[in-house]
CSV table of C-alpha atoms in Angstrom, one decimal:
chain,number,residue,atom,x,y,z
A,210,MET,CA,-32.3,-28.9,12.5
A,211,GLY,CA,-28.6,-30.2,11.6
A,212,VAL,CA,-26.5,-30.7,14.5
A,213,THR,CA,-23.4,-28.3,13.0
A,214,LYS,CA,-26.1,-26.2,12.4
A,215,LEU,CA,-26.6,-25.8,16.0
A,216,LYS,CA,-23.6,-25.6,16.8
A,217,GLU,CA,-23.1,-22.3,14.6
A,218,ARG,CA,-26.1,-21.3,16.3
A,219,ILE,CA,-24.5,-21.2,19.7
A,220,ILE,CA,-21.4,-19.7,18.4
A,221,GLN,CA,-23.5,-16.7,17.3
A,222,LYS,CA,-25.6,-16.3,19.5
A,223,GLY,CA,-22.6,-16.6,22.3
A,224,SER,CA,-20.6,-14.3,20.3
A,225,ASP,CA,-23.7,-11.2,20.4
A,226,LEU,CA,-24.2,-12.1,24.0
A,227,PHE,CA,-20.6,-11.5,24.6
A,228,GLN,CA,-20.5,-8.2,22.8
A,229,VAL,CA,-23.8,-7.0,24.4
A,230,LYS,CA,-23.1,-7.9,27.6
A,231,GLY,CA,-19.3,-8.3,28.0
A,232,PHE,CA,-17.7,-12.4,27.8
A,233,THR,CA,-17.9,-12.4,32.1
A,234,GLN,CA,-21.5,-11.3,32.6
A,235,THR,CA,-22.7,-13.5,30.3
A,236,SER,CA,-23.4,-17.1,31.3
A,237,ILE,CA,-24.2,-20.4,29.6
A,238,GLN,CA,-27.7,-20.2,30.7
A,239,ASP,CA,-28.1,-17.0,28.8
A,240,ILE,CA,-27.1,-18.4,25.8
A,241,VAL,CA,-29.3,-21.3,25.8
A,242,GLU,CA,-32.4,-20.3,27.0
A,243,THR,CA,-32.0,-17.0,24.6
A,244,LEU,CA,-31.6,-20.0,22.1
A,245,ASP,CA,-34.5,-22.1,23.6
A,246,VAL,CA,-32.4,-25.4,23.9
A,247,THR,CA,-31.0,-27.3,26.9
A,248,LYS,CA,-27.7,-26.8,28.8
A,249,GLY,CA,-26.6,-30.4,27.9
A,250,THR,CA,-27.1,-29.2,24.5
A,251,PHE,CA,-24.3,-26.4,24.9
A,252,TYR,CA,-22.3,-28.8,26.9
A,253,TYR,CA,-22.2,-31.3,24.1
A,254,TYR,CA,-20.5,-28.3,21.4
A,255,PHE,CA,-18.2,-27.2,24.3
A,256,THR,CA,-16.8,-28.4,27.7
A,257,SER,CA,-16.9,-24.7,29.2
A,258,LYS,CA,-17.9,-20.9,28.6
A,259,GLU,CA,-14.1,-20.5,27.3
A,260,GLU,CA,-14.0,-23.1,25.2
A,261,LEU,CA,-16.4,-20.8,23.0
A,262,LEU,CA,-14.7,-18.1,23.5
A,263,MET,CA,-11.8,-19.4,22.3
A,264,GLU,CA,-13.5,-20.9,19.4
A,265,ILE,CA,-14.7,-17.8,18.2
A,266,ASN,CA,-11.1,-16.3,18.5
A,267,LEU,CA,-9.6,-19.0,16.8
A,268,ARG,CA,-12.0,-18.6,13.9
A,269,TYR,CA,-11.4,-14.9,13.4
A,270,ILE,CA,-7.4,-15.3,13.9
A,271,ASN,CA,-7.4,-17.8,11.5
A,272,ASP,CA,-9.2,-16.5,8.9
A,273,VAL,CA,-7.4,-13.1,8.8
A,274,LEU,CA,-4.2,-15.4,8.5
A,275,GLU,CA,-5.2,-17.4,6.0
A,276,LYS,CA,-6.2,-13.7,3.7
A,277,GLN,CA,-3.3,-12.3,4.9
A,278,VAL,CA,-1.2,-15.8,3.6
A,279,ALA,CA,-3.1,-15.4,0.0
A,280,ILE,CA,-1.9,-11.4,0.1
A,281,MET,CA,1.4,-12.6,1.2
A,282,GLY,CA,1.8,-15.1,-2.0
A,283,ASN,CA,0.6,-12.7,-4.5
A,284,HIS,CA,4.0,-12.5,-6.8
A,285,GLU,CA,2.1,-10.3,-9.6
A,286,THR,CA,2.3,-7.0,-6.7
A,287,ASP,CA,4.4,-5.0,-5.2
A,288,ALA,CA,4.5,-4.1,-1.1
A,289,ARG,CA,2.8,-1.0,-1.7
A,290,THR,CA,-0.1,-3.1,-2.6
A,291,LYS,CA,0.2,-5.6,-0.2
A,292,ILE,CA,0.4,-3.3,2.2
A,293,LYS,CA,-2.7,-1.5,1.1
A,294,GLU,CA,-4.4,-5.3,0.6
A,295,VAL,CA,-3.9,-6.4,4.5
A,296,MET,CA,-5.0,-2.6,5.8
A,297,THR,CA,-7.9,-3.1,3.9
A,298,MET,CA,-8.5,-7.0,4.6
A,299,LEU,CA,-8.6,-6.0,8.3
A,300,ILE,CA,-11.1,-3.4,8.1
A,301,LYS,CA,-13.5,-5.3,6.1
A,302,ASN,CA,-13.0,-7.5,8.7
A,303,ILE,CA,-13.5,-5.4,11.5
A,304,ASP,CA,-16.3,-4.4,9.4
A,305,LYS,CA,-18.5,-7.5,8.3
A,306,GLN,CA,-17.7,-9.5,11.4
A,307,GLY,CA,-18.9,-7.3,14.1
A,308,ALA,CA,-19.3,-9.1,17.0
A,309,ASN,CA,-16.5,-11.5,16.5
A,310,ALA,CA,-14.0,-8.2,15.9
A,311,LYS,CA,-15.2,-6.4,19.3
A,312,ILE,CA,-15.2,-10.0,21.5
A,313,PHE,CA,-11.4,-11.0,19.2
A,314,PHE,CA,-10.2,-7.1,20.4
A,315,ARG,CA,-11.6,-7.0,24.1
A,316,GLU,CA,-11.7,-10.0,25.6
A,317,LEU,CA,-8.5,-12.0,25.1
A,318,ASN,CA,-8.2,-11.7,28.3
A,319,ASN,CA,-10.3,-14.1,29.0
A,320,LEU,CA,-8.6,-17.3,27.8
A,321,ASN,CA,-7.3,-19.8,29.6
A,322,GLU,CA,-3.6,-19.5,30.2
A,323,LYS,CA,-3.5,-22.2,27.3
A,324,HIS,CA,-5.6,-20.8,25.0
A,325,LEU,CA,-4.0,-17.2,25.8
A,326,LYS,CA,-0.7,-18.6,24.4
A,327,ILE,CA,-2.4,-20.2,21.6
A,328,MET,CA,-3.8,-17.1,20.8
A,329,ILE,CA,-1.0,-14.7,21.5
A,330,GLY,CA,1.3,-17.3,19.3
A,331,LYS,CA,-1.0,-16.0,16.1
A,332,ARG,CA,-1.1,-12.6,16.7
A,333,LYS,CA,2.1,-13.1,16.4
A,334,GLU,CA,1.9,-14.9,13.1
A,335,PHE,CA,0.1,-12.1,11.7
A,336,TYR,CA,2.6,-9.6,12.7
A,337,LEU,CA,5.6,-10.7,11.7
A,338,ASN,CA,4.0,-11.5,8.3
A,339,LEU,CA,3.2,-7.9,8.1
A,340,GLN,CA,6.7,-7.2,9.4
A,341,THR,CA,8.0,-8.9,6.3
A,342,ILE,CA,6.4,-7.3,3.4
A,343,VAL,CA,7.6,-4.1,4.9
A,344,GLU,CA,11.1,-5.1,5.0
A,345,ASN,CA,10.9,-6.8,1.8
A,346,GLY,CA,9.3,-3.2,0.6
A,347,ILE,CA,12.5,-1.4,2.0
A,348,ALA,CA,15.1,-3.9,0.6
A,349,SER,CA,12.7,-3.5,-3.0
A,350,GLY,CA,13.8,0.3,-2.9
A,351,GLU,CA,10.0,1.3,-2.2
A,352,LEU,CA,9.6,2.0,1.0
A,353,ARG,CA,11.4,4.5,3.5
A,354,PRO,CA,15.0,1.9,5.1
A,355,ASP,CA,15.1,5.3,7.7
A,356,LEU,CA,11.7,4.0,10.2
A,357,ARG,CA,12.5,1.0,12.0
A,358,PRO,CA,10.5,-2.2,9.9
A,359,ASP,CA,8.8,-3.2,13.7
A,360,ILE,CA,7.3,0.2,14.9
A,361,VAL,CA,6.2,0.8,11.3
A,362,THR,CA,4.4,-2.4,11.5
A,363,PHE,CA,2.5,-1.7,15.4
A,364,GLY,CA,1.6,1.6,13.4
A,365,ILE,CA,0.1,0.5,10.6
A,366,LEU,CA,-1.5,-2.7,12.7
A,367,GLY,CA,-3.0,0.7,14.9
A,368,VAL,CA,-4.6,2.6,12.4
A,369,CYS,CA,-6.1,-0.4,11.3
A,370,ASN,CA,-7.3,-2.4,14.5
A,371,TRP,CA,-8.3,0.8,16.6
A,372,SER,CA,-11.1,1.0,13.7
A,373,TYR,CA,-13.2,-1.2,15.6
A,374,HIS,CA,-14.0,1.4,18.4
A,375,TRP,CA,-15.4,3.8,15.9
A,376,PHE,CA,-16.1,2.4,12.4
A,377,ASP,CA,-20.1,2.6,11.6
A,378,PRO,CA,-20.8,-0.1,9.2
A,379,GLN,CA,-24.0,2.5,8.8
A,380,GLY,CA,-22.0,5.6,7.8
A,381,GLU,CA,-21.1,7.6,5.2
A,382,LEU,CA,-18.2,6.0,3.8
A,383,THR,CA,-17.7,2.3,3.3
A,384,ASP,CA,-15.0,-0.2,5.2
A,385,VAL,CA,-12.9,-0.1,1.6
A,386,GLN,CA,-13.0,3.7,1.6
A,387,VAL,CA,-12.0,4.0,4.9
A,388,ALA,CA,-9.4,1.6,4.0
A,389,HIS,CA,-8.0,3.6,1.0
A,390,ILE,CA,-8.0,6.9,3.4
A,391,PHE,CA,-5.8,5.2,5.5
A,392,ALA,CA,-3.2,3.5,3.1
A,393,ASP,CA,-2.8,6.8,1.3
A,394,MET,CA,-2.0,8.5,4.8
A,395,ILE,CA,0.3,5.9,6.0
A,396,LEU,CA,2.1,5.3,2.7
A,397,ASN,CA,2.4,9.0,1.2
A,398,GLY,CA,1.6,11.2,4.5
A,399,LEU,CA,-0.3,14.0,4.7
A,400,GLU,CA,2.1,16.7,3.6
A,401,VAL,CA,0.5,18.6,0.7
A,402,LYS,CA,3.1,17.9,-1.7
A,403,ASN,CA,2.0,14.5,-1.2
A,404,ALA,CA,-1.6,14.8,-2.2
A,405,GLU,CA,-3.9,13.4,-5.3
A,406,LEU,CA,-1.0,10.6,-5.5
A,407,MET,CA,-2.9,7.5,-7.0
A,408,LEU,CA,-1.6,4.3,-5.5
A,409,GLU,CA,-2.4,1.0,-7.7
A,410,GLU,CA,-5.3,-0.7,-7.4
B,228,MET,CA,-1.0,8.4,57.7
B,229,GLY,CA,-3.3,11.2,56.0
B,230,VAL,CA,-6.5,10.9,55.0
B,231,THR,CA,-5.6,12.2,51.3
B,232,LYS,CA,-2.5,10.0,51.0
B,233,LEU,CA,-5.0,7.4,52.4
B,234,LYS,CA,-7.4,8.2,49.2
B,235,GLU,CA,-5.0,8.3,46.8
B,236,ARG,CA,-3.6,4.5,47.8
B,237,ILE,CA,-7.4,3.1,47.2
B,238,ILE,CA,-6.9,4.8,44.2
B,239,GLN,CA,-3.1,3.2,42.8
B,240,LYS,CA,-3.8,-0.7,44.5
B,241,GLY,CA,-7.3,0.0,42.6
B,242,SER,CA,-5.4,0.5,39.5
B,243,ASP,CA,-2.8,-1.5,40.2
B,244,LEU,CA,-6.0,-5.0,41.0
B,245,PHE,CA,-8.2,-3.7,37.7
B,246,GLN,CA,-4.9,-4.5,35.6
B,247,VAL,CA,-4.2,-7.8,36.7
B,248,LYS,CA,-7.1,-9.1,37.2
B,249,GLY,CA,-9.6,-6.7,35.6
B,250,PHE,CA,-12.4,-4.8,37.0
B,251,THR,CA,-14.9,-7.5,37.4
B,252,GLN,CA,-12.7,-10.3,38.9
B,253,THR,CA,-11.6,-7.5,41.3
B,254,SER,CA,-13.3,-7.4,44.2
B,255,ILE,CA,-13.5,-4.2,47.2
B,256,GLN,CA,-12.8,-7.1,49.7
B,257,ASP,CA,-9.3,-7.4,47.1
B,258,ILE,CA,-8.7,-3.8,47.6
B,259,VAL,CA,-9.3,-3.5,51.2
B,260,GLU,CA,-7.6,-6.1,52.3
B,261,THR,CA,-4.2,-5.7,49.9
B,262,LEU,CA,-4.0,-2.1,52.2
B,263,ASP,CA,-4.8,-3.3,55.3
B,264,VAL,CA,-7.7,-1.3,56.0
B,265,THR,CA,-11.4,-2.3,56.0
B,266,LYS,CA,-14.4,-1.8,54.0
B,267,GLY,CA,-15.5,0.9,55.8
B,268,THR,CA,-12.5,3.1,54.9
B,269,PHE,CA,-13.2,2.0,51.4
B,270,TYR,CA,-16.8,3.7,51.3
B,271,TYR,CA,-15.7,6.9,53.6
B,272,TYR,CA,-14.5,8.1,50.1
B,273,PHE,CA,-15.8,5.7,47.3
B,274,THR,CA,-19.6,5.0,47.0
B,275,SER,CA,-18.9,1.5,45.3
B,276,LYS,CA,-16.5,-0.1,43.3
B,277,GLU,CA,-17.8,1.9,40.0
B,278,GLU,CA,-17.0,5.0,41.1
B,279,LEU,CA,-13.9,3.9,41.7
B,280,LEU,CA,-13.3,2.6,38.4
B,281,MET,CA,-15.0,6.7,37.1
B,282,GLU,CA,-12.1,8.3,39.2
B,283,ILE,CA,-9.7,6.5,37.2
B,284,ASN,CA,-11.2,7.3,34.5
B,285,LEU,CA,-11.9,10.8,34.6
B,286,ARG,CA,-8.6,11.5,36.2
B,287,TYR,CA,-7.0,9.5,32.9
B,288,ILE,CA,-9.0,11.9,30.6
B,289,ASN,CA,-9.2,15.2,32.1
B,290,ASP,CA,-5.1,15.3,32.5
B,291,VAL,CA,-5.0,14.5,28.5
B,292,LEU,CA,-7.8,17.2,27.9
B,293,GLU,CA,-5.5,19.2,30.2
B,294,LYS,CA,-2.3,18.6,28.3
B,295,GLN,CA,-4.1,18.6,24.5
B,296,VAL,CA,-5.5,22.1,25.3
B,297,ALA,CA,-1.9,23.6,26.2
B,298,ILE,CA,-0.6,21.9,22.7
B,299,MET,CA,-3.5,23.9,21.1
B,300,GLY,CA,-3.1,27.2,23.0
B,301,ASN,CA,0.6,27.7,21.5
B,302,HIS,CA,0.3,30.1,18.8
B,303,GLU,CA,4.3,29.2,18.0
B,304,THR,CA,3.7,26.2,17.1
B,305,ASP,CA,2.6,24.7,13.6
B,306,ALA,CA,-0.1,22.1,12.7
B,307,ARG,CA,2.6,19.8,12.1
B,308,THR,CA,4.1,20.3,15.0
B,309,LYS,CA,0.9,20.2,17.1
B,310,ILE,CA,0.0,16.5,15.8
B,311,LYS,CA,3.4,15.9,16.9
B,312,GLU,CA,2.9,16.7,19.7
B,313,VAL,CA,-0.2,15.5,20.9
B,314,MET,CA,1.3,11.7,19.6
B,315,THR,CA,4.0,12.3,21.7
B,316,MET,CA,2.0,13.1,24.5
B,317,LEU,CA,-0.5,10.2,24.4
B,318,ILE,CA,2.3,7.9,24.0
B,319,LYS,CA,4.3,9.2,26.9
B,320,ASN,CA,1.0,9.4,28.7
B,321,ILE,CA,0.4,5.3,27.7
B,322,ASP,CA,3.7,4.6,28.6
B,323,LYS,CA,4.3,6.9,32.3
B,324,GLN,CA,0.3,5.9,33.6
B,325,GLY,CA,0.9,2.1,32.9
B,326,ALA,CA,-2.4,0.2,34.8
B,327,ASN,CA,-4.2,3.7,34.2
B,328,ALA,CA,-4.0,3.8,30.5
B,329,LYS,CA,-4.6,0.3,30.1
B,330,ILE,CA,-7.7,0.4,32.4
B,331,PHE,CA,-8.7,3.4,30.4
B,332,PHE,CA,-9.1,1.9,27.3
B,333,ARG,CA,-9.7,-1.1,28.3
B,334,GLU,CA,-12.9,-1.2,31.5
B,335,LEU,CA,-15.0,1.6,29.6
B,336,ASN,CA,-17.9,-1.0,29.7
B,337,ASN,CA,-18.0,-1.5,33.0
B,338,LEU,CA,-18.9,2.5,33.3
B,339,ASN,CA,-22.3,3.0,34.6
B,340,GLU,CA,-24.5,4.8,31.9
B,341,LYS,CA,-24.3,7.9,33.4
B,342,HIS,CA,-20.9,7.9,34.2
B,343,LEU,CA,-20.1,6.5,30.5
B,344,LYS,CA,-21.7,9.4,28.7
B,345,ILE,CA,-20.1,11.6,30.7
B,346,MET,CA,-16.4,9.6,29.2
B,347,ILE,CA,-17.8,9.3,25.9
B,348,GLY,CA,-18.3,13.5,26.0
B,349,LYS,CA,-14.7,13.7,26.7
B,350,ARG,CA,-13.7,11.3,25.1
B,351,LYS,CA,-15.2,13.0,22.0
B,352,GLU,CA,-14.1,16.3,22.9
B,353,PHE,CA,-10.6,15.1,23.1
B,354,TYR,CA,-11.4,13.5,19.4
B,355,LEU,CA,-12.8,16.7,18.3
B,356,ASN,CA,-9.8,19.2,19.4
B,357,LEU,CA,-7.4,16.9,17.3
B,358,GLN,CA,-9.8,17.4,14.7
B,359,THR,CA,-9.6,21.2,14.8
B,360,ILE,CA,-5.9,21.1,14.9
B,361,VAL,CA,-5.7,18.5,11.0
B,362,GLU,CA,-8.4,21.0,9.8
B,363,ASN,CA,-6.4,24.4,10.8
B,364,GLY,CA,-3.5,22.2,8.9
B,365,ILE,CA,-5.5,22.0,5.6
B,366,ALA,CA,-6.4,25.1,6.1
B,367,SER,CA,-3.0,26.7,6.7
B,368,GLY,CA,-1.8,24.3,3.1
B,369,GLU,CA,0.0,22.4,5.2
B,370,LEU,CA,-1.4,19.4,5.2
B,371,ARG,CA,-3.2,18.1,2.4
B,372,PRO,CA,-6.8,18.7,1.5
B,373,ASP,CA,-7.7,15.7,-0.3
B,374,LEU,CA,-7.6,12.5,2.8
B,375,ARG,CA,-11.4,13.5,4.7
B,376,PRO,CA,-9.9,15.0,8.2
B,377,ASP,CA,-12.2,12.8,10.6
B,378,ILE,CA,-10.8,9.6,8.9
B,379,VAL,CA,-7.1,11.3,9.6
B,380,THR,CA,-8.0,12.0,13.1
B,381,PHE,CA,-9.1,8.5,13.8
B,382,GLY,CA,-6.1,6.8,12.1
B,383,ILE,CA,-3.6,9.2,14.1
B,384,LEU,CA,-5.5,8.2,17.2
B,385,GLY,CA,-5.4,4.2,16.1
B,386,VAL,CA,-1.5,4.7,15.5
B,387,CYS,CA,-0.8,6.6,19.7
B,388,ASN,CA,-3.8,4.2,21.3
B,389,TRP,CA,-3.3,1.1,19.9
B,390,SER,CA,0.8,1.1,21.3
B,391,TYR,CA,-1.2,0.6,25.0
B,392,HIS,CA,-1.3,-3.3,23.7
B,393,TRP,CA,2.3,-3.5,22.6
B,394,PHE,CA,5.0,-0.3,24.3
B,395,ASP,CA,7.1,-2.0,26.5
B,396,PRO,CA,8.9,0.7,29.1
B,397,GLN,CA,11.9,-1.6,29.4
B,398,GLY,CA,11.6,-2.0,25.5
B,399,GLU,CA,15.2,-0.8,22.6
B,400,LEU,CA,13.0,2.4,22.2
B,401,THR,CA,11.8,5.4,24.2
B,402,ASP,CA,8.3,6.6,24.4
B,403,VAL,CA,9.5,9.6,22.4
B,404,GLN,CA,11.5,7.6,19.9
B,405,VAL,CA,8.4,5.8,19.2
B,406,ALA,CA,6.5,8.7,18.8
B,407,HIS,CA,8.7,10.4,16.5
B,408,ILE,CA,8.8,7.4,14.1
B,409,PHE,CA,4.8,7.5,14.2
B,410,ALA,CA,4.7,11.1,14.0
B,411,ASP,CA,7.3,10.7,10.8
B,412,MET,CA,5.0,8.0,9.4
B,413,ILE,CA,1.6,10.1,9.7
B,414,LEU,CA,3.2,13.3,7.9
B,415,ASN,CA,5.7,12.4,5.8
B,416,GLY,CA,4.7,8.8,4.8
B,417,LEU,CA,6.6,5.8,4.3
B,418,GLU,CA,7.4,6.5,0.7
B,419,VAL,CA,11.5,6.3,-0.3
B,420,LYS,CA,11.0,10.0,-1.6
B,421,ASN,CA,10.3,11.0,1.4
B,422,ALA,CA,13.0,9.6,4.0
B,423,GLU,CA,15.2,10.8,6.0
B,424,LEU,CA,13.2,14.4,6.3
B,425,MET,CA,13.2,15.6,9.2
B,426,LEU,CA,10.3,17.2,11.0
B,427,GLU,CA,11.1,20.9,13.1
B,428,GLU,CA,11.4,20.1,16.8
């Protein structure tokens, strides 16, 4: 088995165990036992269990940031479409990444101070990017100017991120279907007069 | 110091420590030391650290459920007003209850199986009550019939509950102001044509 592949297996197994047992309840011994490798192998790739946790967190946020920047950089789409695309991307990631998503949301407090600072910075970057989309939408006249864009941004993130608590990949609706209901609700609201408005795809 | 008062102090101190250090990292020794009482005193009121965690969780959910039932039972208010009131209540609780709120959201997985089942049942009850409000709003013609009420309900909860991650009691906006922006956003949406609609108070 290649070296890179082994590192990936440690990350994958660590992620699975952190999700099921929680970070603090999982030992390095648990991880290496399940993989049938030695502790030495683990320490070849990671200096500590915390470093593995950071790796999982970093990959998650970097992936999400990269996708967000691609959405922001598309000059063909308006702000409403961008908001819908960011929402869909977030919920799809929660669906597809499973354990990594849960760890990203749940285990932040188990990072050391230095890593925590990096992660908070990256999360803030994501938040501010989304706020920029909202602000641009207000400036272009697409979105209401009377609701504070910082609070609106928290609201959009809340709707999407909360879904890691309840979204069921085996459930009736797909991630994309859920995202479209949420985007419709946020952009058009629950008022009857807004029923059956179609958003641009 | 009265017996009841001491029990309350253990709950308060436990809640503070669980919030700052996390449940697994806090020992009963930490709690009794800070209060300058014996371990025996702790065990007089609680059989275990987990039982204390359950007590904090139970108080939180019972309080929220009680307030929700009062909102639902008011026959003078329409569904829109009820949704706004539930949202405001949730965000106010996150603000006012501080540590208890954070523990309620973060430490669920540290409950034992029996307690977890009770808590999941009560959380589901809260969710289903809110879904009933949404469904009644659709039935009465106040709310759009074309968005699934179960998903809409998750969205409303997400907007409110996510605020435990970021709401700052010392921030520029009060809990009630934030709740009103969110209620406006959910009920009327971000479309320009919905700007400056006033919701009934």
